[in-house]
GROMACS .gro file of C-alpha atoms in nm:
model
  318
    1MET     CA    1   3.296   9.310 -13.308
    2LYS     CA    2   3.565   9.047 -13.262
    3PRO     CA    3   3.761   9.134 -13.583
    4VAL     CA    4   3.778   9.493 -13.460
    5LEU     CA    5   3.918   9.385 -13.123
    6THR     CA    6   4.165   9.151 -13.290
    7ALA     CA    7   4.284   9.433 -13.514
    8PHE     CA    8   4.319   9.657 -13.208
    9LEU     CA    9   4.533   9.395 -13.034
   10ARG     CA   10   4.757   9.366 -13.338
   11CYS     CA   11   4.795   9.743 -13.354
   12CYS     CA   12   4.899   9.744 -12.988
   13THR     CA   13   5.156   9.475 -13.064
   14LEU     CA   14   5.300   9.673 -13.352
   15ALA     CA   15   5.308   9.992 -13.145
   16LEU     CA   16   5.489   9.832 -12.852
   17GLY     CA   17   5.721   9.642 -13.086
   18ALA     CA   18   5.800   9.955 -13.284
   19GLY     CA   19   5.868  10.142 -12.962
   20LEU     CA   20   6.108   9.872 -12.847
   21VAL     CA   21   6.292   9.863 -13.178
   22THR     CA   22   6.315  10.241 -13.189
   23ALA     CA   23   6.443  10.252 -12.833
   24LEU     CA   24   6.710   9.997 -12.907
   25SER     CA   25   6.828  10.167 -13.225
   26VAL     CA   26   6.773  10.540 -13.277
   27GLN     CA   27   6.756  10.640 -12.912
   28THR     CA   28   7.052  10.427 -12.809
   29ALA     CA   29   7.265  10.587 -13.077
   30ARG     CA   30   7.220  10.938 -12.941
   31ALA     CA   31   7.108  10.914 -12.578
   32GLU     CA   32   7.283  10.886 -12.246
   33GLY     CA   33   7.159  10.699 -11.941
   34VAL     CA   34   7.066  10.388 -12.141
   35VAL     CA   35   7.072  10.040 -11.983
   36ILE     CA   36   7.009   9.725 -12.187
   37THR     CA   37   6.985   9.387 -12.015
   38LEU     CA   38   6.936   9.025 -12.117
   39ASP     CA   39   6.814   8.783 -11.849
   40ASN     CA   40   6.711   8.421 -11.824
   41VAL     CA   41   6.497   8.251 -11.560
   42SER     CA   42   6.475   7.871 -11.571
   43SER     CA   43   6.252   7.696 -11.320
   44PHE     CA   44   6.070   7.383 -11.215
   45GLU     CA   45   5.749   7.442 -11.027
   46SER     CA   46   5.478   7.224 -10.881
   47ASP     CA   47   5.163   7.431 -10.918
   48ALA     CA   48   4.820   7.374 -10.774
   49ASP     CA   49   4.641   7.554 -11.056
   50VAL     CA   50   4.672   7.332 -11.361
   51VAL     CA   51   4.389   7.175 -11.560
   52PRO     CA   52   4.378   6.792 -11.554
   53ALA     CA   53   4.444   6.626 -11.886
   54ASN     CA   54   4.084   6.511 -11.939
   55ASN     CA   55   3.933   6.854 -11.870
   56THR     CA   56   3.890   7.108 -12.151
   57SER     CA   57   3.777   7.391 -11.921
   58PRO     CA   58   4.008   7.692 -11.873
   59GLU     CA   59   3.960   7.662 -11.498
   60GLN     CA   60   4.200   7.497 -11.254
   61SER     CA   61   4.171   7.202 -11.023
   62ALA     CA   62   4.483   6.982 -11.007
   63LEU     CA   63   4.850   6.961 -10.912
   64ASN     CA   64   5.112   6.927 -11.184
   65LEU     CA   65   5.478   6.995 -11.253
   66HIS     CA   66   5.586   7.285 -11.478
   67LEU     CA   67   5.923   7.329 -11.645
   68ARG     CA   68   5.971   7.690 -11.753
   69SER     CA   69   6.240   7.897 -11.917
   70ALA     CA   70   6.210   8.267 -12.000
   71PHE     CA   71   6.443   8.509 -12.177
   72THR     CA   72   6.387   8.883 -12.129
   73LEU     CA   73   6.547   9.167 -12.323
   74GLY     CA   74   6.509   9.490 -12.130
   75TYR     CA   75   6.571   9.852 -12.224
   76ARG     CA   76   6.573  10.146 -11.981
   77GLN     CA   77   6.651  10.509 -12.061
   78LYS     CA   78   6.659  10.819 -11.844
   79LEU     CA   79   6.536  11.107 -12.060
   80ASP     CA   80   6.660  11.466 -12.057
   81ASN     CA   81   6.359  11.574 -11.848
   82GLY     CA   82   6.442  11.314 -11.582
   83HIS     CA   83   6.158  11.080 -11.679
   84ILE     CA   84   6.234  10.711 -11.737
   85LEU     CA   85   6.124  10.510 -12.040
   86SER     CA   86   6.151  10.132 -12.036
   87PHE     CA   87   6.055   9.839 -12.259
   88GLY     CA   88   6.078   9.465 -12.220
   89GLN     CA   89   6.039   9.166 -12.448
   90THR     CA   90   6.000   8.822 -12.291
   91VAL     CA   91   5.981   8.482 -12.457
   92GLU     CA   92   5.880   8.200 -12.221
   93GLY     CA   93   5.837   7.827 -12.276
   94ASP     CA   94   5.621   7.627 -12.034
   95VAL     CA   95   5.622   7.247 -12.045
   96VAL     CA   96   5.399   7.018 -11.836
   97PRO     CA   97   5.555   6.669 -11.854
   98GLY     CA   98   5.307   6.408 -11.970
   99ILE     CA   99   5.037   6.659 -12.071
  100ASP     CA  100   5.130   6.798 -12.411
  101THR     CA  101   4.805   6.991 -12.444
  102LEU     CA  102   4.917   7.220 -12.158
  103ASP     CA  103   5.254   7.314 -12.309
  104ARG     CA  104   5.272   7.685 -12.387
  105LEU     CA  105   5.493   7.936 -12.569
  106GLU     CA  106   5.434   8.296 -12.466
  107PHE     CA  107   5.555   8.629 -12.604
  108LYS     CA  108   5.511   8.932 -12.380
  109THR     CA  109   5.592   9.295 -12.465
  110THR     CA  110   5.583   9.556 -12.189
  111GLY     CA  111   5.635   9.932 -12.175
  112GLN     CA  112   5.646  10.188 -11.896
  113TYR     CA  113   5.684  10.565 -11.870
  114GLN     CA  114   5.785  10.690 -11.525
  115MET     CA  115   5.776  11.051 -11.410
  116ASP     CA  116   5.814  11.244 -11.084
  117LEU     CA  117   5.529  11.484 -11.012
  118ASP     CA  118   5.702  11.720 -10.770
  119GLU     CA  119   6.049  11.860 -10.707
  120ALA     CA  120   6.085  11.668 -10.382
  121ARG     CA  121   6.027  11.346 -10.581
  122LYS     CA  122   5.773  11.220 -10.331
  123TRP     CA  123   5.494  11.171 -10.586
  124GLN     CA  124   5.553  10.952 -10.891
  125LEU     CA  125   5.332  10.845 -11.180
  126ARG     CA  126   5.387  10.535 -11.392
  127LEU     CA  127   5.204  10.465 -11.718
  128GLN     CA  128   5.217  10.096 -11.811
  129GLY     CA  129   5.124   9.883 -12.112
  130GLU     CA  130   5.145   9.511 -12.184
  131TYR     CA  131   5.068   9.278 -12.472
  132THR     CA  132   5.072   8.896 -12.443
  133HIS     CA  133   5.053   8.636 -12.719
  134ASN     CA  134   5.010   8.281 -12.587
  135LYS     CA  135   5.004   7.965 -12.797
  136SER     CA  136   5.002   7.590 -12.751
  137ARG     CA  137   5.173   7.337 -12.975
  138GLU     CA  138   4.870   7.327 -13.203
  139MET     CA  139   4.721   7.675 -13.204
  140LEU     CA  140   4.682   8.020 -13.055
  141VAL     CA  141   4.545   8.014 -12.699
  142PHE     CA  142   4.486   8.385 -12.641
  143ASP     CA  143   4.595   8.743 -12.708
  144ARG     CA  144   4.573   8.993 -12.423
  145VAL     CA  145   4.634   9.366 -12.397
  146ARG     CA  146   4.656   9.560 -12.071
  147ALA     CA  147   4.705   9.926 -11.986
  148GLY     CA  148   4.743  10.077 -11.643
  149VAL     CA  149   4.844  10.373 -11.433
  150GLN     CA  150   5.019  10.359 -11.096
  151LEU     CA  151   5.053  10.643 -10.846
  152ARG     CA  152   5.326  10.618 -10.581
  153PHE     CA  153   5.394  10.834 -10.276
  154ARG     CA  154   5.718  10.809 -10.080
  155HIS     CA  155   5.663  10.923  -9.722
  156GLY     CA  156   6.033  10.895  -9.644
  157PRO     CA  157   6.324  10.652  -9.668
  158GLN     CA  158   6.125  10.372  -9.504
  159HIS     CA  159   5.766  10.402  -9.631
  160LEU     CA  160   5.611  10.391  -9.978
  161SER     CA  161   5.238  10.385 -10.061
  162ARG     CA  162   5.103  10.292 -10.405
  163ALA     CA  163   4.775  10.264 -10.594
  164ARG     CA  164   4.714  10.114 -10.938
  165LEU     CA  165   4.433  10.091 -11.190
  166ARG     CA  166   4.465   9.844 -11.478
  167LEU     CA  167   4.229   9.770 -11.765
  168GLY     CA  168   4.260   9.473 -11.997
  169TYR     CA  169   4.101   9.263 -12.265
  170ARG     CA  170   4.165   8.894 -12.340
  171ASP     CA  171   4.080   8.756 -12.684
  172GLN     CA  172   4.050   8.380 -12.639
  173ASN     CA  173   4.075   8.139 -12.931
  174ASP     CA  174   3.721   8.002 -12.956
  175ALA     CA  175   3.859   7.676 -13.092
  176LYS     CA  176   4.027   7.631 -12.753
  177PHE     CA  177   3.758   7.762 -12.513
  178GLN     CA  178   3.412   7.899 -12.587
  179GLY     CA  179   3.285   8.209 -12.409
  180PHE     CA  180   3.616   8.305 -12.246
  181ASP     CA  181   3.676   8.642 -12.420
  182GLN     CA  182   3.677   8.888 -12.131
  183THR     CA  183   3.742   9.240 -12.009
  184GLU     CA  184   3.943   9.303 -11.691
  185ILE     CA  185   3.938   9.581 -11.433
  186LEU     CA  186   4.192   9.571 -11.150
  187LEU     CA  187   4.219   9.821 -10.864
  188GLU     CA  188   4.484   9.775 -10.598
  189VAL     CA  189   4.640   9.968 -10.312
  190GLY     CA  190   4.951   9.878 -10.117
  191HIS     CA  191   5.222   9.988  -9.880
  192ASP     CA  192   5.592   9.894  -9.853
  193TRP     CA  193   5.795   9.936  -9.536
  194ARG     CA  194   6.174   9.907  -9.522
  195PRO     CA  195   6.264   9.932  -9.149
  196GLY     CA  196   6.641   9.954  -9.205
  197LYS     CA  197   6.911  10.022  -9.461
  198ASP     CA  198   6.942   9.654  -9.547
  199ARG     CA  199   6.709   9.451  -9.774
  200ARG     CA  200   6.438   9.392  -9.513
  201ASN     CA  201   6.097   9.477  -9.655
  202LEU     CA  202   5.734   9.429  -9.555
  203SER     CA  203   5.480   9.461  -9.837
  204VAL     CA  204   5.099   9.465  -9.808
  205THR     CA  205   4.864   9.478 -10.107
  206ALA     CA  206   4.484   9.470 -10.121
  207TYR     CA  207   4.303   9.446 -10.452
  208SER     CA  208   3.972   9.405 -10.627
  209GLU     CA  209   3.941   9.257 -10.975
  210LEU     CA  210   3.636   9.227 -11.199
  211ARG     CA  211   3.632   9.008 -11.510
  212ARG     CA  212   3.341   9.001 -11.750
  213ALA     CA  213   3.343   8.718 -12.004
  214GLU     CA  214   3.113   8.629 -12.293
  215ALA     CA  215   2.985   8.332 -12.091
  216SER     CA  216   2.863   8.440 -11.748
  217LYS     CA  217   3.003   8.126 -11.581
  218PHE     CA  218   3.352   8.265 -11.651
  219SER     CA  219   3.273   8.615 -11.519
  220TYR     CA  220   3.369   8.687 -11.160
  221ASP     CA  221   3.439   8.943 -10.888
  222GLU     CA  222   3.752   8.886 -10.682
  223PHE     CA  223   3.881   9.048 -10.363
  224GLY     CA  224   4.223   8.960 -10.229
  225LEU     CA  225   4.512   9.039  -9.998
  226ARG     CA  226   4.886   8.971 -10.034
  227LEU     CA  227   5.150   8.993  -9.759
  228ALA     CA  228   5.525   8.943  -9.802
  229TYR     CA  229   5.820   8.989  -9.568
  230ARG     CA  230   6.178   8.968  -9.692
  231HIS     CA  231   6.459   8.914  -9.440
  232PRO     CA  232   6.830   8.905  -9.530
  233VAL     CA  233   7.008   8.629  -9.339
  234SER     CA  234   7.351   8.716  -9.478
  235LYS     CA  235   7.504   8.909  -9.765
  236THR     CA  236   7.429   8.622 -10.001
  237PHE     CA  237   7.114   8.460  -9.860
  238GLU     CA  238   6.766   8.590  -9.781
  239LEU     CA  239   6.430   8.444  -9.682
  240THR     CA  240   6.087   8.570  -9.787
  241GLY     CA  241   5.758   8.465  -9.631
  242ARG     CA  242   5.439   8.509  -9.833
  243VAL     CA  243   5.071   8.480  -9.749
  244SER     CA  244   4.803   8.554 -10.007
  245GLY     CA  245   4.436   8.482 -10.043
  246PHE     CA  246   4.125   8.584 -10.227
  247VAL     CA  247   3.750   8.534 -10.242
  248ARG     CA  248   3.602   8.490 -10.590
  249ASP     CA  249   3.233   8.487 -10.685
  250TYR     CA  250   3.128   8.377 -11.034
  251ASP     CA  251   2.819   8.514 -11.205
  252GLY     CA  252   2.662   8.228 -11.396
  253ALA     CA  253   2.580   7.868 -11.305
  254PHE     CA  254   2.882   7.637 -11.329
  255SER     CA  255   2.679   7.377 -11.519
  256ALA     CA  256   2.320   7.274 -11.582
  257THR     CA  257   2.315   7.091 -11.248
  258ASP     CA  258   2.551   7.309 -11.040
  259PRO     CA  259   2.501   7.657 -10.889
  260SER     CA  260   2.721   7.961 -10.940
  261ARG     CA  261   3.072   7.891 -10.827
  262HIS     CA  262   3.225   8.045 -10.512
  263ASP     CA  263   3.596   7.999 -10.431
  264THR     CA  264   3.818   8.093 -10.139
  265ARG     CA  265   4.188   8.043 -10.199
  266LEU     CA  266   4.484   8.060  -9.959
  267LEU     CA  267   4.858   8.031 -10.033
  268VAL     CA  268   5.133   8.019  -9.770
  269GLN     CA  269   5.487   8.008  -9.903
  270VAL     CA  270   5.851   8.049  -9.796
  271ASP     CA  271   6.122   8.145 -10.045
  272GLY     CA  272   6.497   8.114 -10.006
  273ALA     CA  273   6.726   8.308 -10.242
  274TYR     CA  274   7.101   8.251 -10.261
  275LYS     CA  275   7.327   8.487 -10.454
  276LEU     CA  276   7.574   8.278 -10.653
  277SER     CA  277   7.750   8.576 -10.809
  278ASP     CA  278   7.681   8.931 -10.924
  279ARG     CA  279   7.498   8.784 -11.225
  280ALA     CA  280   7.334   8.467 -11.093
  281SER     CA  281   7.108   8.361 -10.808
  282LEU     CA  282   6.933   8.042 -10.703
  283VAL     CA  283   6.580   8.052 -10.559
  284GLY     CA  284   6.381   7.773 -10.398
  285TYR     CA  285   6.038   7.776 -10.238
  286VAL     CA  286   5.792   7.551 -10.058
  287GLY     CA  287   5.434   7.617  -9.957
  288TRP     CA  288   5.074   7.506  -9.938
  289GLU     CA  289   4.783   7.614 -10.153
  290ALA     CA  290   4.417   7.540 -10.088
  291ASN     CA  291   4.114   7.629 -10.299
  292ARG     CA  292   3.789   7.576 -10.114
  293SER     CA  293   3.498   7.571 -10.358
  294ASN     CA  294   3.130   7.481 -10.358
  295ILE     CA  295   3.201   7.291 -10.681
  296ASN     CA  296   3.361   6.958 -10.592
  297ALA     CA  297   3.563   6.943 -10.915
  298ARG     CA  298   3.724   7.277 -10.825
  299ASP     CA  299   3.793   7.203 -10.457
  300TYR     CA  300   4.157   7.106 -10.397
  301ALA     CA  301   4.457   7.155 -10.172
  302GLY     CA  302   4.818   7.052 -10.191
  303PRO     CA  303   5.184   7.146 -10.158
  304VAL     CA  304   5.359   7.381 -10.397
  305ALA     CA  305   5.734   7.377 -10.447
  306GLY     CA  306   5.987   7.487 -10.700
  307GLY     CA  307   6.326   7.624 -10.785
  308GLN     CA  308   6.462   7.894 -11.013
  309LEU     CA  309   6.800   7.978 -11.158
  310LYS     CA  310   6.820   8.347 -11.250
  311ILE     CA  311   7.106   8.459 -11.474
  312ASN     CA  312   7.191   8.800 -11.613
  313LEU     CA  313   7.336   8.712 -11.952
  314GLY     CA  314   7.445   9.065 -12.031
  315ARG     CA  315   7.422   9.428 -11.926
  316TRP     CA  316   7.520   9.719 -12.145
  317THR     CA  317   7.519  10.085 -12.036
  318ARG     CA  318   7.576  10.413 -12.216
   0.00000   0.00000   0.00000
């Protein structure tokens, strides 16, 4: 069964890649309403969800520093029928100083087809696809393919409701982790409120995610909630407050001597974003993350902090 799934993942990669190449060549040569962008995000982040060096499990339980840099080539085209087609290709490097086994190089290809469902443009449908190839210094870590559909309803200038269903499959390298191949089902609903004409925005999202892995101890049901409020302080500076949390119940016993794992996680975070120019911005954040678990090795809490420099390296329109 696994060779079939691997072949399917490769076909998805080729399809998305071919679509991106076609969009950037043939379509660009003859179409109007095309926007091509090249962006870079470089960051340092102290995360609370990194595996300690002496632990070969794919689960998380420690605090570590990440150094990341990602380049994204984006393509967006408005078609003759008013629908919007977009592709993206991201290459991201992730380095954990002092823990070489956690260094990662990731390639992600995304695609989206966006269409309005009525003349008033209140209802909108978005079809989405994503393929991820993740590798360490020594070997492949995983391949993952995801496909989803999002339905959006705009009540008016200030209110937007949304619902999304996403299916996925992760093909884990068994030489890295055993029993971690898994299917994913995500269902989420949310609402965005913009009370004024400025950048103020309140976003609420509730979701349920089911993951079924080859080994039952990696299978879980998760229910979560995310809140975010963005407030512009000036034309060049804005603050965003975030609160998110989830409850996760695993199926199988964590080990021969431990019961099934149950986690409750909470993250509180404040972001500050400063616009350096029309093409660059600087973002910093601080927060606190806690994971309360009935498994001592997975129970932790600590500060999270980081900074990002976002640069638009180029933008071409036709």
